[in-house]
XYZ file of C-alpha atoms in Angstrom:
419
model
C 0.000 0.000 0.000
C 3.061 2.264 0.219
C 1.824 3.884 3.406
C -1.404 4.711 1.634
C -3.789 2.210 0.224
C -3.386 1.046 -3.354
C -7.090 0.936 -4.169
C -6.676 3.878 -6.523
C -3.971 2.018 -8.407
C -6.077 -1.114 -8.405
C -9.132 0.611 -9.796
C -7.202 2.542 -12.415
C -5.786 -0.822 -13.399
C -9.024 -2.773 -13.458
C -11.698 -0.317 -14.398
C -10.070 2.495 -16.340
C -7.645 0.324 -18.275
C -9.821 -2.739 -18.784
C -13.199 -1.131 -19.041
C -12.188 2.162 -20.605
C -9.314 1.959 -23.074
C -9.978 -1.697 -23.637
C -13.482 -1.154 -24.968
C -12.914 2.225 -26.574
C -13.773 0.888 -29.989
C -16.268 -1.722 -28.889
C -19.605 -0.624 -27.448
C -20.823 -3.013 -24.793
C -24.407 -4.266 -25.164
C -26.777 -4.327 -22.243
C -25.830 -7.264 -20.021
C -27.889 -10.417 -20.224
C -27.675 -10.892 -16.452
C -28.983 -8.663 -13.705
C -26.490 -6.144 -12.335
C -27.077 -4.978 -8.752
C -27.084 -1.246 -8.162
C -23.816 -0.200 -6.514
C -23.615 1.470 -3.117
C -26.574 -0.407 -1.678
C -26.699 -3.201 0.860
C -27.865 -5.472 -1.948
C -24.608 -4.986 -3.792
C -22.625 -7.092 -1.349
C -21.347 -10.184 -3.140
C -22.557 -13.725 -2.656
C -20.360 -16.014 -0.534
C -18.299 -17.045 -3.552
C -17.013 -13.499 -3.912
C -15.033 -13.690 -0.683
C -14.109 -17.368 -0.781
C -10.631 -18.707 -1.263
C -10.161 -20.955 -4.277
C -10.997 -24.024 -2.202
C -13.584 -22.197 -0.132
C -11.463 -22.627 3.003
C -8.515 -21.099 4.836
C -6.703 -24.429 4.817
C -3.219 -23.028 4.330
C -0.207 -23.802 6.495
C -0.539 -21.747 9.668
C 3.099 -20.762 9.631
C 2.577 -19.219 6.191
C -0.592 -17.419 7.287
C 1.218 -15.994 10.332
C 4.060 -14.805 8.087
C 1.590 -13.158 5.727
C -0.092 -11.533 8.719
C 3.225 -10.079 9.795
C 3.843 -8.741 6.304
C 0.409 -7.081 6.143
C 0.741 -5.580 9.609
C 4.369 -4.471 9.612
C 5.817 -4.093 6.108
C 5.882 -0.866 4.132
C 6.503 -0.561 0.417
C 9.184 2.034 1.149
C 11.156 -0.731 2.902
C 10.591 0.835 6.325
C 8.903 -1.497 8.775
C 6.336 -0.412 11.359
C 7.835 -0.512 14.848
C 4.854 -2.124 16.556
C 1.396 -3.486 15.910
C -1.029 -0.752 14.849
C -4.771 -1.265 15.365
C -7.849 0.904 15.123
C -9.604 1.331 18.455
C -12.911 -0.518 18.831
C -15.849 -0.410 18.618
C -15.601 1.186 15.195
C -17.925 3.803 13.733
C -17.811 4.810 10.063
C -18.403 8.545 9.727
C -19.426 9.590 6.234
C -18.518 13.268 6.499
C -20.168 15.409 3.804
C -21.008 12.189 1.947
C -24.454 11.350 3.373
C -25.454 9.304 0.352
C -22.898 6.664 1.348
C -24.302 6.127 4.842
C -26.599 3.136 4.045
C -23.842 1.320 2.180
C -21.295 1.961 4.924
C -23.653 0.855 7.685
C -24.404 -2.384 5.861
C -20.733 -2.987 5.096
C -19.775 -2.424 8.736
C -22.434 -4.898 9.856
C -21.135 -7.479 7.398
C -17.492 -6.961 8.411
C -18.417 -7.256 12.066
C -20.140 -10.589 11.465
C -17.185 -11.914 9.439
C -14.296 -10.681 11.612
C -15.662 -10.206 15.118
C -14.589 -6.536 15.104
C -17.508 -4.568 16.598
C -18.984 -1.759 14.490
C -21.408 0.790 15.922
C -23.679 3.382 14.272
C -21.928 6.413 15.825
C -18.609 7.145 17.566
C -18.368 6.253 21.236
C -15.790 7.388 23.836
C -12.635 5.332 23.533
C -13.758 3.778 20.267
C -12.349 4.211 16.786
C -13.744 5.861 13.711
C -13.210 5.607 9.986
C -13.842 9.025 8.471
C -14.817 9.167 4.790
C -14.051 12.408 2.967
C -14.135 13.544 -0.647
C -11.058 14.977 -2.305
C -10.498 16.408 -5.763
C -9.360 13.548 -7.960
C -6.437 15.484 -9.386
C -5.319 16.506 -5.912
C -5.519 12.943 -4.660
C -3.389 11.686 -7.537
C -0.784 14.411 -7.085
C -0.527 13.954 -3.312
C -0.904 10.214 -2.881
C -0.428 8.779 -6.372
C -3.855 7.142 -6.235
C -7.450 8.038 -7.015
C -8.431 7.187 -3.445
C -6.306 6.790 -0.367
C -6.212 5.605 3.238
C -4.348 7.652 5.862
C -3.891 6.951 9.577
C -5.588 9.518 11.824
C -8.452 11.954 11.363
C -6.871 13.989 8.568
C -8.712 16.830 6.859
C -8.313 17.542 3.170
C -6.618 20.841 4.042
C -4.147 19.092 6.364
C -3.323 16.464 3.762
C -2.800 19.121 1.115
C -0.627 21.239 3.408
C 1.624 18.431 4.655
C 1.100 15.090 2.890
C 4.498 13.802 3.972
C 3.625 13.860 7.678
C 0.310 12.085 7.122
C 1.910 9.396 4.990
C 4.796 8.850 7.424
C 2.315 8.516 10.283
C 0.577 5.782 8.321
C 3.857 4.039 7.499
C 5.475 4.088 10.904
C 2.597 4.440 13.344
C 2.315 1.985 16.196
C -0.091 1.234 19.025
C -3.735 2.246 18.791
C -5.314 4.555 16.233
C -8.257 6.644 17.268
C -9.175 7.198 13.629
C -8.312 6.531 9.999
C -9.378 8.606 7.004
C -10.517 7.348 3.616
C -10.286 9.919 0.831
C -12.624 9.340 -2.116
C -12.376 11.095 -5.488
C -14.986 13.839 -5.818
C -17.271 13.168 -8.741
C -16.123 9.571 -9.067
C -18.631 7.073 -10.480
C -20.372 4.623 -8.173
C -18.259 1.651 -9.251
C -15.064 3.535 -8.375
C -16.402 4.663 -4.995
C -17.655 1.184 -4.143
C -14.310 -0.334 -5.060
C -12.425 2.178 -2.924
C -14.593 1.464 0.093
C -14.515 -2.316 -0.441
C -10.754 -2.283 0.171
C -10.095 0.811 2.293
C -12.649 0.253 5.054
C -11.319 -3.176 6.123
C -7.694 -2.046 5.752
C -8.446 0.946 7.989
C -8.760 -1.537 10.857
C -4.950 -1.730 10.844
C -3.639 -3.961 8.033
C -2.525 -1.006 5.940
C 0.076 -2.758 3.780
C -0.374 -4.559 0.460
C 1.274 -7.802 -0.647
C 1.859 -8.345 -4.385
C 2.598 -12.035 -3.764
C -0.560 -12.823 -1.796
C -2.877 -14.072 -4.508
C -6.144 -14.949 -2.718
C -6.482 -11.470 -1.242
C -7.963 -8.047 -1.901
C -4.978 -6.540 -0.073
C -2.665 -6.365 -3.061
C -2.269 -4.378 -6.264
C -3.544 -6.858 -8.837
C -7.228 -5.966 -8.483
C -8.450 -9.534 -8.934
C -10.369 -9.869 -5.678
C -12.547 -6.795 -5.282
C -13.944 -7.781 -1.876
C -12.023 -9.084 1.166
C -11.436 -12.800 0.792
C -11.801 -15.411 3.494
C -8.059 -15.123 4.093
C -8.315 -11.335 4.482
C -11.183 -11.693 6.939
C -9.161 -14.202 8.959
C -6.240 -11.741 9.025
C -8.522 -9.017 10.389
C -9.880 -11.402 13.018
C -6.292 -12.141 14.073
C -5.378 -8.451 14.166
C -8.098 -7.671 16.691
C -7.800 -10.883 18.686
C -7.339 -10.226 22.445
C -4.175 -12.345 22.367
C -2.452 -9.593 20.382
C -1.525 -6.303 22.019
C -1.274 -2.756 20.664
C 2.344 -1.930 19.869
C 3.464 -5.573 20.053
C 6.766 -6.220 18.248
C 6.658 -8.227 15.041
C 8.181 -11.519 16.297
C 5.772 -11.640 19.213
C 2.817 -10.693 16.993
C 3.581 -13.408 14.460
C 4.068 -15.984 17.237
C 0.778 -15.012 18.868
C -0.978 -15.150 15.494
C 0.454 -18.617 14.832
C -0.808 -19.895 18.179
C -4.262 -18.389 17.771
C -4.626 -19.830 14.281
C -4.522 -23.349 15.697
C -7.473 -22.398 17.893
C -9.651 -20.321 15.564
C -8.918 -21.879 12.167
C -9.238 -25.668 12.489
C -9.275 -26.049 8.713
C -5.596 -25.102 8.677
C -4.367 -27.434 11.414
C -1.921 -29.789 9.747
C -2.680 -28.271 6.334
C -0.165 -28.960 3.593
C -1.236 -26.175 1.213
C 1.390 -23.427 1.199
C 1.327 -19.708 0.524
C 4.319 -19.290 -1.834
C 5.431 -15.965 -0.386
C 8.440 -13.921 -1.415
C 10.771 -12.293 1.081
C 9.593 -8.971 2.485
C 12.445 -7.064 0.864
C 11.944 -8.554 -2.594
C 8.205 -7.890 -2.448
C 8.799 -4.321 -1.292
C 11.295 -3.698 -4.093
C 8.875 -5.180 -6.622
C 5.997 -3.067 -5.333
C 8.036 0.118 -5.551
C 8.649 -0.420 -9.283
C 5.289 -2.017 -10.100
C 3.437 0.957 -8.611
C 4.846 3.144 -11.384
C 3.594 0.950 -14.234
C -0.004 2.188 -14.216
C 0.542 5.441 -12.326
C -1.306 8.353 -13.983
C 1.951 10.131 -14.742
C 3.423 7.139 -16.621
C 2.766 7.441 -20.399
C 1.236 4.289 -21.902
C 4.212 3.704 -24.176
C 6.551 3.786 -21.153
C 4.571 1.240 -19.138
C 6.028 -1.919 -20.715
C 9.577 -0.862 -19.810
C 8.530 -0.237 -16.213
C 6.746 -3.594 -16.134
C 9.839 -5.325 -17.566
C 11.899 -3.770 -14.771
C 9.426 -5.035 -12.184
C 9.488 -8.506 -13.736
C 13.267 -8.650 -13.208
C 12.480 -8.526 -9.484
C 9.973 -11.370 -9.877
C 12.015 -14.334 -11.161
C 10.492 -17.724 -11.819
C 11.999 -19.088 -8.593
C 9.604 -16.738 -6.763
C 6.426 -18.021 -8.448
C 3.911 -15.783 -6.661
C 5.736 -12.619 -7.730
C 6.417 -14.108 -11.170
C 2.658 -14.529 -11.583
C 2.111 -10.879 -10.625
C 4.942 -9.649 -12.852
C 3.789 -11.473 -15.985
C 0.235 -10.267 -15.408
C 1.377 -6.644 -15.091
C 3.624 -6.840 -18.153
C 0.849 -8.331 -20.277
C -1.520 -5.526 -19.307
C 1.139 -2.892 -19.935
C 1.833 -4.261 -23.411
C -1.825 -4.409 -24.430
C -2.049 -0.860 -25.732
C 1.417 -0.938 -27.299
C 1.757 -4.440 -28.737
C -1.515 -6.334 -28.250
C -0.336 -9.478 -30.029
C 2.612 -9.786 -27.640
C 0.314 -8.933 -24.736
C -1.940 -11.874 -25.593
C 1.065 -14.221 -25.493
C 2.344 -12.781 -22.212
C -1.078 -13.098 -20.644
C -1.292 -16.709 -21.790
C 1.987 -17.267 -19.927
C 0.598 -15.415 -16.912
C -2.477 -17.626 -16.913
C -0.367 -20.757 -16.928
C 1.969 -19.581 -14.152
C -0.765 -18.139 -11.962
C -2.908 -21.265 -12.251
C 0.035 -23.281 -10.970
C 0.740 -20.894 -8.100
C -2.913 -20.379 -7.083
C -4.690 -23.557 -8.259
C -8.452 -23.397 -8.325
C -8.681 -19.580 -8.200
C -11.433 -19.268 -10.807
C -11.675 -15.527 -10.392
C -7.965 -14.979 -11.079
C -8.159 -17.221 -14.116
C -11.184 -15.275 -15.367
C -9.554 -11.859 -14.908
C -6.437 -12.959 -16.791
C -8.651 -14.404 -19.534
C -10.514 -11.091 -19.768
C -7.252 -9.184 -20.148
C -6.052 -11.672 -22.747
C -9.340 -11.410 -24.632
C -8.988 -7.623 -24.645
C -5.500 -7.872 -26.110
C -6.688 -10.379 -28.715
C -9.508 -8.021 -29.655
C -7.058 -5.197 -30.277
C -4.910 -7.619 -32.311
C -7.908 -8.559 -34.487
C -8.097 -12.150 -33.198
C -11.869 -12.341 -32.735
C -12.006 -16.124 -32.698
C -9.703 -16.206 -29.693
C -11.724 -13.419 -28.073
C -14.956 -15.398 -28.355
C -13.364 -18.551 -26.980
C -11.878 -16.728 -23.991
C -14.741 -14.369 -23.174
C -17.788 -16.608 -23.610
C -17.694 -18.244 -20.124
C -16.603 -15.113 -18.263
C -19.889 -13.224 -17.611
C -21.316 -16.036 -15.493
C -18.078 -16.365 -13.494
C -17.876 -12.638 -12.784
C -21.516 -12.497 -11.704
C -20.883 -15.358 -9.289
C -17.999 -13.412 -7.744
C -19.944 -10.194 -7.356
C -18.221 -8.355 -10.221
C -21.000 -7.356 -12.629
C -18.955 -4.655 -14.310
C -16.381 -7.172 -15.466
C -19.232 -9.380 -16.667
C -20.431 -6.490 -18.804
C -16.910 -5.913 -20.148
C -16.625 -9.568 -21.203
C -19.970 -9.403 -22.988
C -18.866 -6.287 -24.807
C -15.883 -8.129 -26.299
C -17.937 -10.956 -27.802
C -18.854 -11.006 -31.471
C -22.528 -10.798 -32.401
C -22.596 -14.524 -33.154
C -20.941 -15.489 -29.897
C -23.109 -13.218 -27.771
C -26.307 -14.395 -29.387
C -27.340 -10.850 -30.339
């Protein structure tokens, strides 16, 4: 997250690149399946949307504890947080000057509480924590934080962020102990799908897991944008973070040890599990993130993105398969607008590698197929587009991603779509 959340990068990546430039010359028909209205309680995904590939958290507990430590303590600037940082509870979400978001936020808080055990309340209480939601000019957000939307530790006003962004970002990177508040900045005038995506990631991360992991595949807490909603693994991480066995300000070794012990008690599916999380080292992942974040940054010209992605891929060798998956995926997307035929080949490679690293992750496979279909469309390979895109709308609907379903339908030929 680079001391601020990467949701903005994620959404630029998924929605603007895939759904904007991708379909610029291809008008999408009305979807054949129902699309829930965003920013309503009814827009929460079905259970499949937050499930791990196998529908369980049956990964090795040592690996989960290591991933927990990475999420809680690592920073993309290679500076580690000194102690465990958690938002005070119970938590209230305050939608300041954004009253239209209140019903969505209340429903989301209720859902998160049920899934993680972290108590949410309708209004702030003494000693509790609050997540403050504020609007910020989109251009200002990009210039200050490098993202369309951002998460900052503390109750930070727009004026304070604008006046001294460095202090706010450093507080997020190096803070320790207990936060009284965290602030989510949303882009003013942003469409509903962008706002919903920001909140889907930022609100749970505001509880204290404010880092992102490029090598953690079955997670919404990374930069690849595959999982829009917190997965079962993410929800387990949040439950661990606020478990009474962990203490505000706890040092990393003690926090990881306590997490490992608690996992045996609260996650029986992982006791004796042989499935592994193929994680990279913290330093390699941080170095990769630092370069990868520039690939789709607004200030990076499209024709310069492949070179940046190639540089990131050098930090993601095949012996680190989880990062190699992420690197190939990023390079394929970067090449799409420059050399779509090569992009289609790279994305085929990404699909093969990622399926090996994260077997059974149907959503990841579908997102890579959508990107590959988009590249094939730009390369004039409509037969390949139809073969790749035809099964995707149903998969995306199942995972609570109707906008991607619509994008897949828009790529199909008239014969393939049945129109």
